[in-house]
mmCIF file of C-alpha atoms and ligand atoms in Angstrom:
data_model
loop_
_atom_site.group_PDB
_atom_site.id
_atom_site.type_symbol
_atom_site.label_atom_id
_atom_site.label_comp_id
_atom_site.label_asym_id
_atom_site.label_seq_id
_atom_site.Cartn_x
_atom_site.Cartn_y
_atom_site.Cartn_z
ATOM 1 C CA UNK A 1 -18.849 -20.017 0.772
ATOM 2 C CA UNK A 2 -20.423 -18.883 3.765
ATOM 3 C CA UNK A 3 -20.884 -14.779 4.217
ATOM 4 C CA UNK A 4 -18.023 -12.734 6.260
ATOM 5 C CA UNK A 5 -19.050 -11.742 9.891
ATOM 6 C CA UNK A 6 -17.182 -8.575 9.108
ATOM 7 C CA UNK A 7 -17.428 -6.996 5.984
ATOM 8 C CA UNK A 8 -14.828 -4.823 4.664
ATOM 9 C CA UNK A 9 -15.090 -1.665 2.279
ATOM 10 C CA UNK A 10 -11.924 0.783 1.597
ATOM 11 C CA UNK A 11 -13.333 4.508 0.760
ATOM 12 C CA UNK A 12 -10.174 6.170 -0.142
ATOM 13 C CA UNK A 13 -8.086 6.120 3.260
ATOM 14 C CA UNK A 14 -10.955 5.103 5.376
ATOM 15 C CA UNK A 15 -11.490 1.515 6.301
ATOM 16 C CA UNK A 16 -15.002 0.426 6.917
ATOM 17 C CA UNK A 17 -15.369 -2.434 8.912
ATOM 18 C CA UNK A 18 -19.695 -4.126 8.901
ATOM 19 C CA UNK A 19 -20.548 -6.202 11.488
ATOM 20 C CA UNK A 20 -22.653 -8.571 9.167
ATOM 21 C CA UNK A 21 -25.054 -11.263 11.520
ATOM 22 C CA UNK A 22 -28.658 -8.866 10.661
ATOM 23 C CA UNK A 23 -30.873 -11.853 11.600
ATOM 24 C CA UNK A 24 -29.313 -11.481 15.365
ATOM 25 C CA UNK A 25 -28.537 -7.767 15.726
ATOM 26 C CA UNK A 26 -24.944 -8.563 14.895
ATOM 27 C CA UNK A 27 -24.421 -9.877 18.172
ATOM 28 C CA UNK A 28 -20.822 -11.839 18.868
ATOM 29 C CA UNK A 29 -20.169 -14.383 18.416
ATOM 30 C CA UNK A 30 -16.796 -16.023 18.676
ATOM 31 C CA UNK A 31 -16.220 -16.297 14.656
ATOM 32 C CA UNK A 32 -17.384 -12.650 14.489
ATOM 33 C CA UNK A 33 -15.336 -11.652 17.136
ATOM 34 C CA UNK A 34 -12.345 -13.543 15.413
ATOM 35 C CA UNK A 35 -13.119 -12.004 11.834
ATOM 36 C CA UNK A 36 -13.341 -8.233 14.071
ATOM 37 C CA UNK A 37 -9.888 -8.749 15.996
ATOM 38 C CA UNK A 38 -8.548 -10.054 12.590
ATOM 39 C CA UNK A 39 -10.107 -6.592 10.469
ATOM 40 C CA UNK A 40 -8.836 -4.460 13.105
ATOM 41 C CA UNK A 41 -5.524 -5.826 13.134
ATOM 42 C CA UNK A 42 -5.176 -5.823 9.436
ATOM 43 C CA UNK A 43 -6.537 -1.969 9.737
ATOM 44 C CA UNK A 44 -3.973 -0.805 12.052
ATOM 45 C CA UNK A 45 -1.138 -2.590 10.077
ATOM 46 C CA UNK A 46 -2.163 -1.188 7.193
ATOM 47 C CA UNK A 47 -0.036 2.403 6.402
ATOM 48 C CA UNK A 48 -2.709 3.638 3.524
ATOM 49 C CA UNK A 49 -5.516 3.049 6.202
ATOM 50 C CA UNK A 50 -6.747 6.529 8.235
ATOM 51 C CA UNK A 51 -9.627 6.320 9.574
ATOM 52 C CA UNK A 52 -11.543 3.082 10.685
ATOM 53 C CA UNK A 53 -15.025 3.144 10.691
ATOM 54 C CA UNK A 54 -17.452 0.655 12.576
ATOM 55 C CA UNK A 55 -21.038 -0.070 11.685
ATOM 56 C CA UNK A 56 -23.721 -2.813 12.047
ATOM 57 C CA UNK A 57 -25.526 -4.355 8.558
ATOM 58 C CA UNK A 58 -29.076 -4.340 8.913
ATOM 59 C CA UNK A 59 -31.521 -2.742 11.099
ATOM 60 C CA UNK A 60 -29.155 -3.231 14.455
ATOM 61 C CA UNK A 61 -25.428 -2.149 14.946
ATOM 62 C CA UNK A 62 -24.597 -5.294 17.454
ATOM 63 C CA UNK A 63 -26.891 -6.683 20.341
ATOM 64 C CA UNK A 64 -23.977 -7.382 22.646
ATOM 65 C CA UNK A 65 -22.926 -10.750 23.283
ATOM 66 C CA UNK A 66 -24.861 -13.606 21.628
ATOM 67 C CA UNK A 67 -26.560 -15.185 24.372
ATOM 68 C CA UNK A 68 -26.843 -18.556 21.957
ATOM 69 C CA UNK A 69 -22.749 -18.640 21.731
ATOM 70 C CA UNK A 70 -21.772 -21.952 24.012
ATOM 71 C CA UNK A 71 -19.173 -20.267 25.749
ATOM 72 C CA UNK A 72 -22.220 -18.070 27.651
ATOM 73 C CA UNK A 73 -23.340 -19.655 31.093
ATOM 74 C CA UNK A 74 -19.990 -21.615 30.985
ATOM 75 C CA UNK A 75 -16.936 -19.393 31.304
ATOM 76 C CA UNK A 76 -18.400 -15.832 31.098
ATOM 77 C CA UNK A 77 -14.818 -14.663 32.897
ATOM 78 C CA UNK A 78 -12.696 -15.870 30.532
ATOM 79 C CA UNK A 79 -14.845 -14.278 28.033
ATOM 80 C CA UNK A 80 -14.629 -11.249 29.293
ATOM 81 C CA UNK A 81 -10.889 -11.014 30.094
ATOM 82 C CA UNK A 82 -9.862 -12.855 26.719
ATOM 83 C CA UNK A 83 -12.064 -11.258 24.693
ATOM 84 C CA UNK A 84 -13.729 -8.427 25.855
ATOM 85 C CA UNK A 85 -11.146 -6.816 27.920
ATOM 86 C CA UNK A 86 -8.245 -7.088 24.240
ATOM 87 C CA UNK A 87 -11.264 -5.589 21.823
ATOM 88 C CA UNK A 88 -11.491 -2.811 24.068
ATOM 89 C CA UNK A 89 -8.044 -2.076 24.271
ATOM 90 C CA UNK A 90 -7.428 -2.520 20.621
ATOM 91 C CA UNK A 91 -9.636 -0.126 19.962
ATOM 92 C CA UNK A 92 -8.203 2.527 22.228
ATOM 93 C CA UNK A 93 -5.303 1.619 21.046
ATOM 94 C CA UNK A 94 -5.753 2.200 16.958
ATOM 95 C CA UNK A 95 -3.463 4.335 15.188
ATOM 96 C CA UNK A 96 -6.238 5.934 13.791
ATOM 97 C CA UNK A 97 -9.287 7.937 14.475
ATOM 98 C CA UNK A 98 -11.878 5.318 15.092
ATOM 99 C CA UNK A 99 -15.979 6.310 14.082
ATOM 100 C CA UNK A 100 -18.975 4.096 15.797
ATOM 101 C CA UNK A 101 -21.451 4.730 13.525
ATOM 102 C CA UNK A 102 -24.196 3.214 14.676
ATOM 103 C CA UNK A 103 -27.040 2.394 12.724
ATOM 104 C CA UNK A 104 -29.240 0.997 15.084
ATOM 105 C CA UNK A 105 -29.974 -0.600 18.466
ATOM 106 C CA UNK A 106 -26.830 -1.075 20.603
ATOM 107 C CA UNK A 107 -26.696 -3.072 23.509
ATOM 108 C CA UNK A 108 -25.029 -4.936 26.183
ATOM 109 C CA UNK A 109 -21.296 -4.617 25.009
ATOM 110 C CA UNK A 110 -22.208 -3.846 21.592
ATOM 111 C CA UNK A 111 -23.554 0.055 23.292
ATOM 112 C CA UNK A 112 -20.221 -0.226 25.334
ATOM 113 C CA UNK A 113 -17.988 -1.124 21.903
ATOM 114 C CA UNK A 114 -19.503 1.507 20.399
ATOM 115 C CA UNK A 115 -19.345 4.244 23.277
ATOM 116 C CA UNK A 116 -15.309 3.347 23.482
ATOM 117 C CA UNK A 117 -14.622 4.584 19.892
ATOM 118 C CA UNK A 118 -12.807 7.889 19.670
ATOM 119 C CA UNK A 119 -16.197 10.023 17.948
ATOM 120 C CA UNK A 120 -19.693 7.906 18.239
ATOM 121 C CA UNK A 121 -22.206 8.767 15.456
ATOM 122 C CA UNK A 122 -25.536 7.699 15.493
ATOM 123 C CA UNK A 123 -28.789 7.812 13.412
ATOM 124 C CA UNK A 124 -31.639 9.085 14.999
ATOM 125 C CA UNK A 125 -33.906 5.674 15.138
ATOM 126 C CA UNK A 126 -31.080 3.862 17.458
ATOM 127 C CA UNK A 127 -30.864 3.641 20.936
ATOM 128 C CA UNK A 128 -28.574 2.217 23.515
ATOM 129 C CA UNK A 129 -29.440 -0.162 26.165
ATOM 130 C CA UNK A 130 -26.830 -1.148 28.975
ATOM 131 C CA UNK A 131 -28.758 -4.657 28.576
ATOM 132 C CA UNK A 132 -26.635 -6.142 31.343
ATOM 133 C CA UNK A 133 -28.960 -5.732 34.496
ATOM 134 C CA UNK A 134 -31.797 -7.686 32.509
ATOM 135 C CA UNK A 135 -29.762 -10.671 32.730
ATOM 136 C CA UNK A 136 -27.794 -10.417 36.216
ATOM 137 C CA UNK A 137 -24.675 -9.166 34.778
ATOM 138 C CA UNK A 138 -22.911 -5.773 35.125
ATOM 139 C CA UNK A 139 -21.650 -3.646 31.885
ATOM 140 C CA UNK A 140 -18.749 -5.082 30.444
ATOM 141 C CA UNK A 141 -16.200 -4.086 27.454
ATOM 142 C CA UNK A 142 -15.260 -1.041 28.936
ATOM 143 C CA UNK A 143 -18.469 0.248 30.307
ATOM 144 C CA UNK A 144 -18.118 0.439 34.117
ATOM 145 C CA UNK A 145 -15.072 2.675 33.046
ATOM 146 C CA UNK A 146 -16.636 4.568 30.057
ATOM 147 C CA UNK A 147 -20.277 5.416 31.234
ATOM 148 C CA UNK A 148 -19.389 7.570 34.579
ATOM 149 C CA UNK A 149 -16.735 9.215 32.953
ATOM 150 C CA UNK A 150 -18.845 10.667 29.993
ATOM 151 C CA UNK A 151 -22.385 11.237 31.767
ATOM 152 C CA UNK A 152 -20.885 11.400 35.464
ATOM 153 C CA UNK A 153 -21.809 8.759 38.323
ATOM 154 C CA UNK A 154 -25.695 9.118 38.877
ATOM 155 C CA UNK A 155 -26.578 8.826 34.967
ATOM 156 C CA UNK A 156 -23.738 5.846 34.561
ATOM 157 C CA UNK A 157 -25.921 4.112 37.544
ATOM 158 C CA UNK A 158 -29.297 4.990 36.156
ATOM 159 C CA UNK A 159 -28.490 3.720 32.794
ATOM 160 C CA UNK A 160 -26.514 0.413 33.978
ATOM 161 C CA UNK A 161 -29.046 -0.613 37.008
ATOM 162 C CA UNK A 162 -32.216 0.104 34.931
ATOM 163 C CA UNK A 163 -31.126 -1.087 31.659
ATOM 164 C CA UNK A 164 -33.338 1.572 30.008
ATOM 165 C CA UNK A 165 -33.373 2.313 26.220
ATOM 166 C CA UNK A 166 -31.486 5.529 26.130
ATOM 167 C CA UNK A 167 -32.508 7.203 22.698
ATOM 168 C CA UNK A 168 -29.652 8.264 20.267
ATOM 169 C CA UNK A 169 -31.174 12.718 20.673
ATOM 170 C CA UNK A 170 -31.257 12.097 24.730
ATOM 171 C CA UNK A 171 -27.780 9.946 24.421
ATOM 172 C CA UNK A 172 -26.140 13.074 22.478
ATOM 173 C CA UNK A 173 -28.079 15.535 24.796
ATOM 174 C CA UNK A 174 -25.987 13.931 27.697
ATOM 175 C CA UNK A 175 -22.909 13.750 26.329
ATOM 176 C CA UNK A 176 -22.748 9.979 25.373
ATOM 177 C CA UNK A 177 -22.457 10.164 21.991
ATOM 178 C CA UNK A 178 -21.013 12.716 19.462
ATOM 179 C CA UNK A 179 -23.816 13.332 17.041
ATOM 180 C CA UNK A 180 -27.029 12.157 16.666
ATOM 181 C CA UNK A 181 -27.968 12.188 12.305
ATOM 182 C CA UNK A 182 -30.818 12.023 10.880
ATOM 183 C CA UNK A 183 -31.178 8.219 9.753
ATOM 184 C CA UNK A 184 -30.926 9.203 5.774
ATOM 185 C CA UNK A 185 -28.083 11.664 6.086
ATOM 186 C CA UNK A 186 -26.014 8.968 8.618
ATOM 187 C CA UNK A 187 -23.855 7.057 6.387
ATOM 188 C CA UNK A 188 -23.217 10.032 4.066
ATOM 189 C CA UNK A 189 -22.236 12.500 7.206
ATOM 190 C CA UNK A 190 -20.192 9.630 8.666
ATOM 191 C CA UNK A 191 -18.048 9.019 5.904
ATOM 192 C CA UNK A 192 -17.402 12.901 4.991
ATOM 193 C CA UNK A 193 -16.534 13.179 9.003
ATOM 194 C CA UNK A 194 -14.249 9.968 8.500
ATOM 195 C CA UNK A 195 -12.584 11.600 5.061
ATOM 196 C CA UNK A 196 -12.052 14.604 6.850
ATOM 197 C CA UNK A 197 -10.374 12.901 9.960
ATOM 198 C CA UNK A 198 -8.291 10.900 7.599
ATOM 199 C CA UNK A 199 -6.752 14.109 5.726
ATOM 200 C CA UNK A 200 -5.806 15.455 9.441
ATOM 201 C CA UNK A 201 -2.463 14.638 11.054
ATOM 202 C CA UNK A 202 -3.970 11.830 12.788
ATOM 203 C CA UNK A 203 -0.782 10.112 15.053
ATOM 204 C CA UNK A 204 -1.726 13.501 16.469
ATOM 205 C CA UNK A 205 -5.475 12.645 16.826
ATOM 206 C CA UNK A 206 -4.513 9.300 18.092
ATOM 207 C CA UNK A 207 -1.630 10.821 20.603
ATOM 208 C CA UNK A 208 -4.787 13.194 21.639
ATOM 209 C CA UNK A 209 -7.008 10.042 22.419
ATOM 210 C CA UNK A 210 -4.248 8.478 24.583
ATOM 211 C CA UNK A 211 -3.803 11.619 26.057
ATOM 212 C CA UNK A 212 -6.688 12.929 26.985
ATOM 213 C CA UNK A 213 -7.419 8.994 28.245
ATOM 214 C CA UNK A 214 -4.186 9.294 30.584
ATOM 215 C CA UNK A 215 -5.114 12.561 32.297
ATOM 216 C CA UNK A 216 -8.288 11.306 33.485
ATOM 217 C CA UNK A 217 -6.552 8.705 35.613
ATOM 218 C CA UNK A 218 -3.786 11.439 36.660
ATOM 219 C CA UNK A 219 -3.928 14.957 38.641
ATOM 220 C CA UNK A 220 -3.765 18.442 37.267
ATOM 221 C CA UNK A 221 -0.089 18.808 37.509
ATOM 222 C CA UNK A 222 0.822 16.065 35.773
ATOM 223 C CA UNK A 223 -1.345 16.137 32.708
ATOM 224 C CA UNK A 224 0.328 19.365 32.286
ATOM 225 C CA UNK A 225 3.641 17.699 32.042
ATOM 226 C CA UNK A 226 2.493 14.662 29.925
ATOM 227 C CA UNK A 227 0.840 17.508 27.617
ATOM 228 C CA UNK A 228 4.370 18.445 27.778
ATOM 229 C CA UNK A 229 5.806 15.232 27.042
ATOM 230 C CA UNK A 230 3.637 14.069 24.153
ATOM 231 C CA UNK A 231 3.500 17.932 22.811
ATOM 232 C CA UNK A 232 7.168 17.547 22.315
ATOM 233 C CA UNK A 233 6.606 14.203 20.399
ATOM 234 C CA UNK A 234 4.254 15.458 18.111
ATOM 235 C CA UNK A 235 6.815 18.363 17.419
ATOM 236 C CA UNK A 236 9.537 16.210 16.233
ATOM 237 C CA UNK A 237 6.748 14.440 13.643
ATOM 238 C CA UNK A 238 6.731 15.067 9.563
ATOM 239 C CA UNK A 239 3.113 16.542 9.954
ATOM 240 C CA UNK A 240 3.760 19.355 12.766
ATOM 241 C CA UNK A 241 6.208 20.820 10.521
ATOM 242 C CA UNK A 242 4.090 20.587 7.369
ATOM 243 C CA UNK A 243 1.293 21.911 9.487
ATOM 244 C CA UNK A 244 3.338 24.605 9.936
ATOM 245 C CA UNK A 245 5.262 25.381 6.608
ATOM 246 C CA UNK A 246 1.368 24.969 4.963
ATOM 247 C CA UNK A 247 -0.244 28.020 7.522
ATOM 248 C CA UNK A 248 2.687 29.882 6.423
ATOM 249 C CA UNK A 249 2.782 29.572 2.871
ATOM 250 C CA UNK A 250 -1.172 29.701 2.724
ATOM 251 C CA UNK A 251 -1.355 26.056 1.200
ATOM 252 C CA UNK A 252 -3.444 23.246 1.828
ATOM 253 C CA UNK A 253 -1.358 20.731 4.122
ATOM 254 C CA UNK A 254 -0.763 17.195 3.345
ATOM 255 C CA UNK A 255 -0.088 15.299 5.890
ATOM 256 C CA UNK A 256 1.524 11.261 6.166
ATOM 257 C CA UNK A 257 2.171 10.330 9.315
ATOM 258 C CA UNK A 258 0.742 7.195 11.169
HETATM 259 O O1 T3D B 1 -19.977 -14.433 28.138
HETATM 260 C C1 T3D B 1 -20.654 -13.436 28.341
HETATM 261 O O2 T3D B 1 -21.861 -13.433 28.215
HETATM 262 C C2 T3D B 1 -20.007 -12.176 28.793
HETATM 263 C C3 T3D B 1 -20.277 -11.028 27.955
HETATM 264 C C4 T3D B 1 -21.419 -10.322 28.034
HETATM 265 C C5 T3D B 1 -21.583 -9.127 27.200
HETATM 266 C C6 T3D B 1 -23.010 -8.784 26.864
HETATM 267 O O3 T3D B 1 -23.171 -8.170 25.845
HETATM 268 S S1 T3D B 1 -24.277 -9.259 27.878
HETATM 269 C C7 T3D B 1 -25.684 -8.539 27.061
HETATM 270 C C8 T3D B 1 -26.159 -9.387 25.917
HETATM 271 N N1 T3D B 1 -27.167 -8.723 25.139
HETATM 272 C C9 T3D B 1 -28.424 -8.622 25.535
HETATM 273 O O4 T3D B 1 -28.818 -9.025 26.599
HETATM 274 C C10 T3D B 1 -29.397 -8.012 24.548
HETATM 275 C C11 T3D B 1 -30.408 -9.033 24.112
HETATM 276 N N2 T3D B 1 -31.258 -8.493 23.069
HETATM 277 C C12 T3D B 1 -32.305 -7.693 23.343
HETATM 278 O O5 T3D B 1 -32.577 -7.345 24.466
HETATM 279 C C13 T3D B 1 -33.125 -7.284 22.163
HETATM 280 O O6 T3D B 1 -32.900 -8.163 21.107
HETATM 281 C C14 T3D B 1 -32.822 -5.833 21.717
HETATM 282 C C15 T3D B 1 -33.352 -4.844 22.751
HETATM 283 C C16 T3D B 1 -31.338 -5.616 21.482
HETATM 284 C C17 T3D B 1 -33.555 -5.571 20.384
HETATM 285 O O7 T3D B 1 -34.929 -5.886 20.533
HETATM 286 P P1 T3D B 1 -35.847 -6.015 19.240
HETATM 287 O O8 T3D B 1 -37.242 -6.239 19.737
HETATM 288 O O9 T3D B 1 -35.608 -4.852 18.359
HETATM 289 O O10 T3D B 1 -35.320 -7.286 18.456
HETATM 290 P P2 T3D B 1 -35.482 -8.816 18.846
HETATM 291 O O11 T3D B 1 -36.703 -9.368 18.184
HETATM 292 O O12 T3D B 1 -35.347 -9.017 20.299
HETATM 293 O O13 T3D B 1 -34.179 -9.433 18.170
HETATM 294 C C18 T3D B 1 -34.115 -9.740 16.767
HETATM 295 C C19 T3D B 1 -33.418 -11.060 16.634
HETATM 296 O O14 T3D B 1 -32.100 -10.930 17.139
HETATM 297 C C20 T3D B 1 -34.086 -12.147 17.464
HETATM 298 O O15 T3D B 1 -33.915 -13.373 16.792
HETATM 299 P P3 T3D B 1 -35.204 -14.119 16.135
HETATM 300 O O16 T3D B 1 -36.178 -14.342 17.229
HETATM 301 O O17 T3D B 1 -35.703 -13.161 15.098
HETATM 302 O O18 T3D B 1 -34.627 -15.384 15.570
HETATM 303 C C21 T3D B 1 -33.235 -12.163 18.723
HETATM 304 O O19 T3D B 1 -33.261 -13.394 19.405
HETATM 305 C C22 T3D B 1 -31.858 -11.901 18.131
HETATM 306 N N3 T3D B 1 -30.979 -11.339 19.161
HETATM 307 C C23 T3D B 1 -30.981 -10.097 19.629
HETATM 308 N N4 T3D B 1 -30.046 -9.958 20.558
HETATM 309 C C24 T3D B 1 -29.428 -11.138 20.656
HETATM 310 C C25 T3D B 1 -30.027 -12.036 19.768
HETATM 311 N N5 T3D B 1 -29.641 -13.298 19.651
HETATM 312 C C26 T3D B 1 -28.610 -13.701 20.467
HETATM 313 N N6 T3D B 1 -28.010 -12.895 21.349
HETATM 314 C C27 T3D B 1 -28.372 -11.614 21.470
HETATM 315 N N7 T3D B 1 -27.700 -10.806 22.325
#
């Protein structure tokens, strides 16, 4: 039987999802990216699941899109919108804290998969290349929207015209990543970051992704009010009141909601 594109580990309640094509980087290809949509969906779905995190086997994390796939040259758009365009927005759209952790060169829209997960971790050896230029496209899955709004316009251009390797210390010095590890300490850190996430109240951390997403695209005022809005969710949810009741009775909280 041939060997998943995606491999799949449960760690207590956080789902760890391998992109598995080493000889290649783990670039996509359309199997992979079938096995990925299919993982993700089953991740989301899946009530026991709280945290989701995404790594590459091997020495890469993913090299973008597989420039051997036959769909390349052919019907790159289509691609994009039918592909691209829904992983992107299924990831912004989990119901859980979702960790990049990424082990190893990124590139092409395997830096910009990464850089759209909610925290992205990465080991000191791995860099991230907006690969694009080199081959007369412009950053896809997410990144013309991702890159100026977490380094600002002038470092979003430098990296996406130049197609530089951007080094996982210099990526977290600008505010690209979350954390750059040391590589021996990456997979352990990762996972105690994802075990803590998943013991949070994390419809909360999700509602805080979708918010803080939102009020980028809105003005002052009304972030307020959808701070308002989705504050007044969150009250009404089984965890805000356990949050509570555990402060007050100087307990550890538990918290289940999704
Ligand atoms: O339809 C559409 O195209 C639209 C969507 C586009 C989205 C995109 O992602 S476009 C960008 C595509 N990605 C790239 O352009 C990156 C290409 N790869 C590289 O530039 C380099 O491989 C890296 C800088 C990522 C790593 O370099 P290095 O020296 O560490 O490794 P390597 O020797 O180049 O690669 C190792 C193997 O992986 C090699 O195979 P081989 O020769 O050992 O059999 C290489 O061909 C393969 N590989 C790496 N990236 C890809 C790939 N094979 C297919 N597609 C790749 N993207």
């Amino acid at each position: 039987m041939a060997e998943p594109l995606v491999l799949i580990e449960t760690v207590g309640a956080v789902r760890k999802l391998t992109l598995n094509r080493p000889a290649a980087l783990n670039s996509f290809t359309a199997a992979m990216h079938r096995e990925l949509r299919a993982a993700l969906d089953a991740a989301a779905d899946d009530a026991g699941v709280r945290c989701l995190v995404i790594t590459g086997a091997g020495r890469g994390f993913c090299a973008g899109q597989d420039l051997n796939d036959s769909d390349v040259n052919t019907d790159t758009g289509a691609v994009v919108e039918k592909i691209y365009k829904p992983l992107a927005l299924r990831i912004a759209s989990m119901p859980v804290p979702v960790i990049a952790m990424v082990n190893g060169v990124a590139a092409g829209a395997g830096a910009n998969f990464a850089l759209g997960c909610d925290l992205v971790v990465a080991a000191k050896s791995a860099v991230f290349i907006q690969a694009f230029s080199k081959i007369g496209l412009v950053p896809d899955c997410g990144g013309t929207w991702l890159l100026p709004r977490l380094v600002g316009r002038a470092k979003a251009i430098g990296l996406a015209m130049t197609g530089d390797k951007l080094a996982a210390e210099d990526a977290e010095r600008m505010g690209l990543i979350w954390r750059c590890i040391d590589d021996a300490a990456l997979a352990d850190q990762t996972m105690a970051l994802a075990a803590k996430l998943a013991a949070m109240p994390v419809k909360a951390l999700a509602a805080t992704r979708r918010t803080i997403d939102e009020s980028m695209m809105i003005d002052y005022a009304a972030a307020l009010s959808l701070e308002g809005r989705v504050q007044q969710q969150m009250s009404e949810q089984a965890d805000f009141r356990e949050g509570v009741a555990a402060f007050l009775e100087k307990r550890a909280p538990k918290f289940g909601d999704r």
